[in-house]
Each structure stands twice: as C-alpha cells, then as structure tokens.
Amino acid sequence: MTSNTASESLALIDPSAGTFSLVDPTAAHLRVDDLAPHRGDGIFETVLVTVHDGGGHVHARGPHFSRFRSSAQMLELPEPDERLWHEALDAVIAEHVSRHPDIEAFSVRYTMSRGVDHPSGWALSIPLDPAFARQRREGIAAITLDRGYVAYFGQNAPWMLVGAKTLSYAANQAAGRWAAAQGADEVLYVSHDGFVLEGPTSNVIVQRGNRLLTPDPKAGLLHGTTQQTVFARAAAAGFECTYADLRVEDLTAGDGVWLTSSARLCVPIRTLDGVELARNDELGTRMTDWVLQIDADSTQKV
Ligand code: PLP
C-alpha cells in the first residue's frame, strides 16, 4: 500500500516536557540515532477513527491506552501521561478531518520511542488499507507458520516482551512476505508445540455453536482490543466467550474463523493451509458492527 504522507497529519510529542505540536509530516523530525529507527526500541498503538457528523471517533480508546501503558511498563519506559497522549491524538484527528472533510475512516498510530537522551513520541494519521474491506467481504487464504517458541514461554522470559506492542515488527513483516510468496493472504502463527497464537498483526476468533473462543494471551500473543470488544459485545448478546488453548484442528472444525484487528475489523479465514473452513458471514458482519459501535469515550478528552 502506498501512502501520501503530505496528506497526513502529524503531532510531535515530547513526553518529558508534557507538550505536543502539530507539524509538517513531510519534514524531518527524528534523529537517526533515536532508538526507534535504530533498535525498534519503543511502543505504539494503532487506533481506528470513524467520522460521523464531522467529528472523529476513536474506537476502543481506553483499551488501546491501557495496552500502551502496560507496554511502557514492560519496556521500562516512563508511564505515558494519559491527558497528553489523548490531546495529541485528538489534535491529529481534528486536523485530519478538517483537511479531508469527506473522509469516513482512517487510523492514527501513536508511538513512544526510547529516543536519544529521553523518550520521543508522535501521532500520525494513516490511511486504511483498502484490501481490508475486500477481505471482509471475500475472506482470506491463510497459512500456519511456526512462531518459533513454545506456548506460554513468555511467562518465564519477561525480557522477550511477549504481549507488549513494540516497534520491532520486522519479523512480522517478513511473515507477511512469506505468506505472499506462497500465494496466501495471511499468516496464522502456531507455537512450536502446536497451539494457535495469532496473526502477525491480528488475533483469531473461532465460533463453535454459541461459543466464541480465542487463544489465551498468556500463551504468547498480543491481547487485541478488537477481540476484547467482540467478546464484550458477544457476551452481552448471549454468546459464551472463552480464552482457550486451541489447536489447528479446533479451527478447521469451527463454524467460522476470523482474524481481528483495529484496522481490518473482522476478516473471515476462507482457507487455512488449503483446507476450506466453514463460514458464518452473518456473525462476521455482526462482529464488525459491534466493533464499529461508538463508545462513550470515543470523543472524550480526559
Ligand atoms: N496481534 C498483533 C501482533 C498485532 O500487531 C495486532 C494489531 O496490530 C493485533 C494482534 C490486534 O490488536 P488490535 O485488535 O488491538 O488492533
């Protein structure tokens, strides 16, 4: 996907000073020895923004920030100031919506790096990948790939930062290229001992009758905000929602399987390693509608 940075909006955030400013997204802002480009040493969140009546709404604003805070703790970065980060996020959204009055949805990625002498930060609007809308309609072909570690190994290896949303995504990107080279759309990571984990940028949910299941985040994956929203709203609608250890056979025997994330929403897996999976498009649409519901804090400043 190409992106025209000139049409995006950017806030530079100084977490130590507690300030931010809107800046030209095409100008240089980051030192080459900043530990984000240098080591991938930082954390980020990508939120979905939908626009209604000229105002931008952040979906799962609270859960995203909670995960940002917990990622900061895991990397021993300073605790992010909630007011500062939300104000910067809202400023980027307001500027972006005012520059693109017809825009319906986009993402904003906010990032804190370990910086050079002190942390640096920024929030940047990014376009939604148009492939996701097609994938929601048509489904995707996914292949399983070995994650290279056994399930739950992060429990005894906190330095591996399993469960933190860090900037070190080179391996996740490589997995995507690997899938494309095999003619597949996506990857589903499986632990070395055979437990389903997640996609490189998504979680997985399987339906079995009235139950929705997803792997336990402690098994070695990022606890997704989209999956959490789906579970909360599905539980309210009468589904039994459970975290469980799942094997590939649990997916192939399911009544529907989806990858979920803030930008892609809920995308059905059509085939897994070439095996056709059951589809429940009605539930998939319901799940996406749940994620698109607007929460009370979607426009709220702290
Ligand atoms: N797992 C990984 C590794 C991710 O990078 C992401 C999002 O980018 C997700 C899961 C889904 O998280 P969320 O639903 O909060 O977007």
CSV table of N, CA and C in Angstrom, one decimal, residues 132-193:
chain,number,residue,atom,x,y,z
A,132,PHE,N,-8.5,-4.4,3.2
A,132,PHE,CA,-9.2,-5.0,4.3
A,132,PHE,C,-10.8,-5.0,4.0
A,133,ALA,N,-11.3,-4.0,3.3
A,133,ALA,CA,-12.7,-4.0,3.0
A,133,ALA,C,-13.1,-5.2,2.1
A,134,ARG,N,-12.2,-5.5,1.1
A,134,ARG,CA,-12.4,-6.6,0.2
A,134,ARG,C,-12.3,-7.9,1.0
A,135,GLN,N,-11.3,-8.0,1.9
A,135,GLN,CA,-11.1,-9.2,2.7
A,135,GLN,C,-12.3,-9.5,3.6
A,136,ARG,N,-12.9,-8.4,4.1
A,136,ARG,CA,-14.1,-8.7,5.0
A,136,ARG,C,-15.2,-9.3,4.2
A,137,ARG,N,-15.3,-8.9,2.9
A,137,ARG,CA,-16.4,-9.5,2.0
A,137,ARG,C,-16.0,-10.9,1.6
A,138,GLU,N,-14.8,-11.0,1.1
A,138,GLU,CA,-14.4,-12.3,0.4
A,138,GLU,C,-13.7,-13.3,1.3
A,139,GLY,N,-13.2,-12.9,2.4
A,139,GLY,CA,-12.4,-13.8,3.2
A,139,GLY,C,-11.0,-13.9,2.7
A,140,ILE,N,-10.1,-14.6,3.4
A,140,ILE,CA,-8.7,-14.7,3.1
A,140,ILE,C,-8.2,-16.2,3.1
A,141,ALA,N,-7.2,-16.4,2.4
A,141,ALA,CA,-6.5,-17.7,2.4
A,141,ALA,C,-5.3,-17.5,3.4
A,142,ALA,N,-5.3,-18.3,4.5
A,142,ALA,CA,-4.2,-18.1,5.5
A,142,ALA,C,-3.4,-19.4,5.5
A,143,ILE,N,-2.1,-19.2,5.9
A,143,ILE,CA,-1.3,-20.4,6.1
A,143,ILE,C,-0.7,-20.3,7.6
A,144,THR,N,-0.5,-21.5,8.2
A,144,THR,CA,0.1,-21.5,9.5
A,144,THR,C,1.6,-21.5,9.4
A,145,LEU,N,2.2,-20.8,10.3
A,145,LEU,CA,3.7,-20.7,10.4
A,145,LEU,C,4.1,-20.9,11.9
A,146,ASP,N,5.2,-21.6,12.0
A,146,ASP,CA,5.8,-21.8,13.4
A,146,ASP,C,6.2,-20.5,14.0
A,147,ARG,N,5.8,-20.1,15.2
A,147,ARG,CA,6.2,-18.9,15.8
A,147,ARG,C,7.6,-19.0,16.3
A,148,GLY,N,8.1,-20.2,16.5
A,148,GLY,CA,9.5,-20.3,16.9
A,148,GLY,C,9.7,-20.5,18.4
A,149,TYR,N,8.6,-20.4,19.1
A,149,TYR,CA,8.6,-20.7,20.6
A,149,TYR,C,7.5,-21.5,21.1
A,150,VAL,N,7.6,-22.1,22.2
A,150,VAL,CA,6.5,-22.9,22.8
A,150,VAL,C,5.5,-22.0,23.5
A,151,ALA,N,4.3,-22.4,23.5
A,151,ALA,CA,3.2,-21.6,24.2
A,151,ALA,C,3.6,-21.3,25.6
A,152,TYR,N,3.3,-20.2,26.1
A,152,TYR,CA,3.5,-19.7,27.5
A,152,TYR,C,4.9,-19.4,27.8
A,153,PHE,N,5.8,-19.5,26.8
A,153,PHE,CA,7.3,-19.3,27.2
A,153,PHE,C,7.5,-17.9,27.8
A,154,GLY,N,6.7,-17.0,27.3
A,154,GLY,CA,7.0,-15.6,27.8
A,154,GLY,C,6.7,-15.4,29.2
A,155,GLN,N,6.0,-16.3,29.8
A,155,GLN,CA,5.7,-16.2,31.3
A,155,GLN,C,7.0,-16.3,32.1
A,156,ASN,N,7.9,-17.0,31.6
A,156,ASN,CA,9.2,-17.1,32.3
A,156,ASN,C,10.3,-16.4,31.6
A,157,ALA,N,10.0,-15.6,30.6
A,157,ALA,CA,11.0,-14.8,29.9
A,157,ALA,C,10.5,-13.4,29.6
A,158,PRO,N,10.4,-12.6,30.7
A,158,PRO,CA,9.8,-11.3,30.5
A,158,PRO,C,10.6,-10.4,29.6
A,159,TRP,N,11.9,-10.7,29.5
A,159,TRP,CA,12.8,-9.8,28.6
A,159,TRP,C,12.4,-10.0,27.1
A,160,MET,N,11.6,-11.1,26.8
A,160,MET,CA,11.2,-11.3,25.4
A,160,MET,C,10.1,-10.4,25.0
A,161,LEU,N,9.5,-9.7,26.0
A,161,LEU,CA,8.4,-8.7,25.8
A,161,LEU,C,7.2,-9.2,25.1
A,162,VAL,N,6.9,-10.5,25.3
A,162,VAL,CA,5.8,-11.1,24.6
A,162,VAL,C,4.5,-10.4,25.2
A,163,GLY,N,3.6,-9.9,24.4
A,163,GLY,CA,2.4,-9.3,24.9
A,163,GLY,C,2.6,-7.8,24.9
A,164,ALA,N,3.8,-7.2,24.7
A,164,ALA,CA,4.0,-5.8,24.6
A,164,ALA,C,3.9,-5.4,23.1
A,165,LYS,N,3.3,-4.2,22.8
A,165,LYS,CA,3.2,-3.8,21.4
A,165,LYS,C,4.4,-3.0,21.1
A,166,THR,N,5.5,-3.6,20.7
A,166,THR,CA,6.8,-2.9,20.5
A,166,THR,C,6.9,-2.6,19.0
A,167,LEU,N,7.9,-1.7,18.7
A,167,LEU,CA,8.1,-1.3,17.3
A,167,LEU,C,8.9,-2.3,16.5
A,168,SER,N,9.3,-3.5,17.1
A,168,SER,CA,10.1,-4.5,16.4
A,168,SER,C,9.2,-5.4,15.6
A,169,TYR,N,8.8,-5.0,14.4
A,169,TYR,CA,7.9,-5.7,13.6
A,169,TYR,C,8.5,-6.3,12.4
A,170,ALA,N,9.8,-6.3,12.3
A,170,ALA,CA,10.5,-6.8,11.0
A,170,ALA,C,10.1,-8.2,10.8
A,171,ALA,N,10.1,-9.1,11.8
A,171,ALA,CA,9.8,-10.5,11.6
A,171,ALA,C,8.3,-10.7,11.2
A,172,ASN,N,7.4,-9.8,11.8
A,172,ASN,CA,6.0,-9.9,11.4
A,172,ASN,C,5.8,-9.5,9.9
A,173,GLN,N,6.6,-8.5,9.5
A,173,GLN,CA,6.5,-8.1,8.1
A,173,GLN,C,7.0,-9.2,7.2
A,174,ALA,N,8.1,-9.9,7.7
A,174,ALA,CA,8.7,-11.0,6.9
A,174,ALA,C,7.7,-12.1,6.7
A,175,ALA,N,7.0,-12.4,7.8
A,175,ALA,CA,6.0,-13.5,7.8
A,175,ALA,C,4.9,-13.2,6.7
A,176,GLY,N,4.5,-11.9,6.6
A,176,GLY,CA,3.6,-11.5,5.5
A,176,GLY,C,4.1,-11.7,4.1
A,177,ARG,N,5.4,-11.4,4.0
A,177,ARG,CA,6.0,-11.6,2.6
A,177,ARG,C,6.1,-13.1,2.3
A,178,TRP,N,6.4,-13.9,3.4
A,178,TRP,CA,6.5,-15.4,3.2
A,178,TRP,C,5.1,-15.9,2.8
A,179,ALA,N,4.1,-15.4,3.4
A,179,ALA,CA,2.7,-15.8,3.0
A,179,ALA,C,2.5,-15.5,1.6
A,180,ALA,N,2.8,-14.2,1.2
A,180,ALA,CA,2.5,-13.8,-0.2
A,180,ALA,C,3.3,-14.7,-1.2
A,181,ALA,N,4.5,-15.0,-0.8
A,181,ALA,CA,5.3,-15.9,-1.7
A,181,ALA,C,4.7,-17.3,-1.9
A,182,GLN,N,3.9,-17.7,-0.9
A,182,GLN,CA,3.2,-19.0,-1.0
A,182,GLN,C,1.8,-18.8,-1.7
A,183,GLY,N,1.5,-17.6,-2.1
A,183,GLY,CA,0.2,-17.3,-2.7
A,183,GLY,C,-0.9,-17.2,-1.7
A,184,ALA,N,-0.5,-17.0,-0.4
A,184,ALA,CA,-1.6,-16.8,0.7
A,184,ALA,C,-1.7,-15.3,1.0
A,185,ASP,N,-2.8,-15.0,1.6
A,185,ASP,CA,-3.1,-13.6,2.0
A,185,ASP,C,-2.5,-13.3,3.4
A,186,GLU,N,-2.4,-14.3,4.3
A,186,GLU,CA,-2.1,-14.0,5.7
A,186,GLU,C,-1.5,-15.2,6.3
A,187,VAL,N,-0.9,-14.9,7.5
A,187,VAL,CA,-0.2,-15.9,8.3
A,187,VAL,C,-1.0,-16.1,9.6
A,188,LEU,N,-1.0,-17.3,10.1
A,188,LEU,CA,-1.5,-17.6,11.4
A,188,LEU,C,-0.4,-18.3,12.2
A,189,TYR,N,0.1,-17.6,13.2
A,189,TYR,CA,1.3,-18.2,13.9
A,189,TYR,C,0.8,-19.3,14.8
A,190,VAL,N,1.5,-20.4,14.9
A,190,VAL,CA,1.3,-21.5,15.8
A,190,VAL,C,2.5,-21.7,16.6
A,191,SER,N,2.4,-22.0,17.9
A,191,SER,CA,3.5,-22.2,18.8
A,191,SER,C,4.3,-23.4,18.3
A,192,HIS,N,5.5,-23.5,18.8
A,192,HIS,CA,6.4,-24.6,18.4
A,192,HIS,C,5.7,-26.0,18.8
A,193,ASP,N,4.9,-25.9,19.9
A,193,ASP,CA,4.3,-27.1,20.4
A,193,ASP,C,2.8,-27.2,20.0
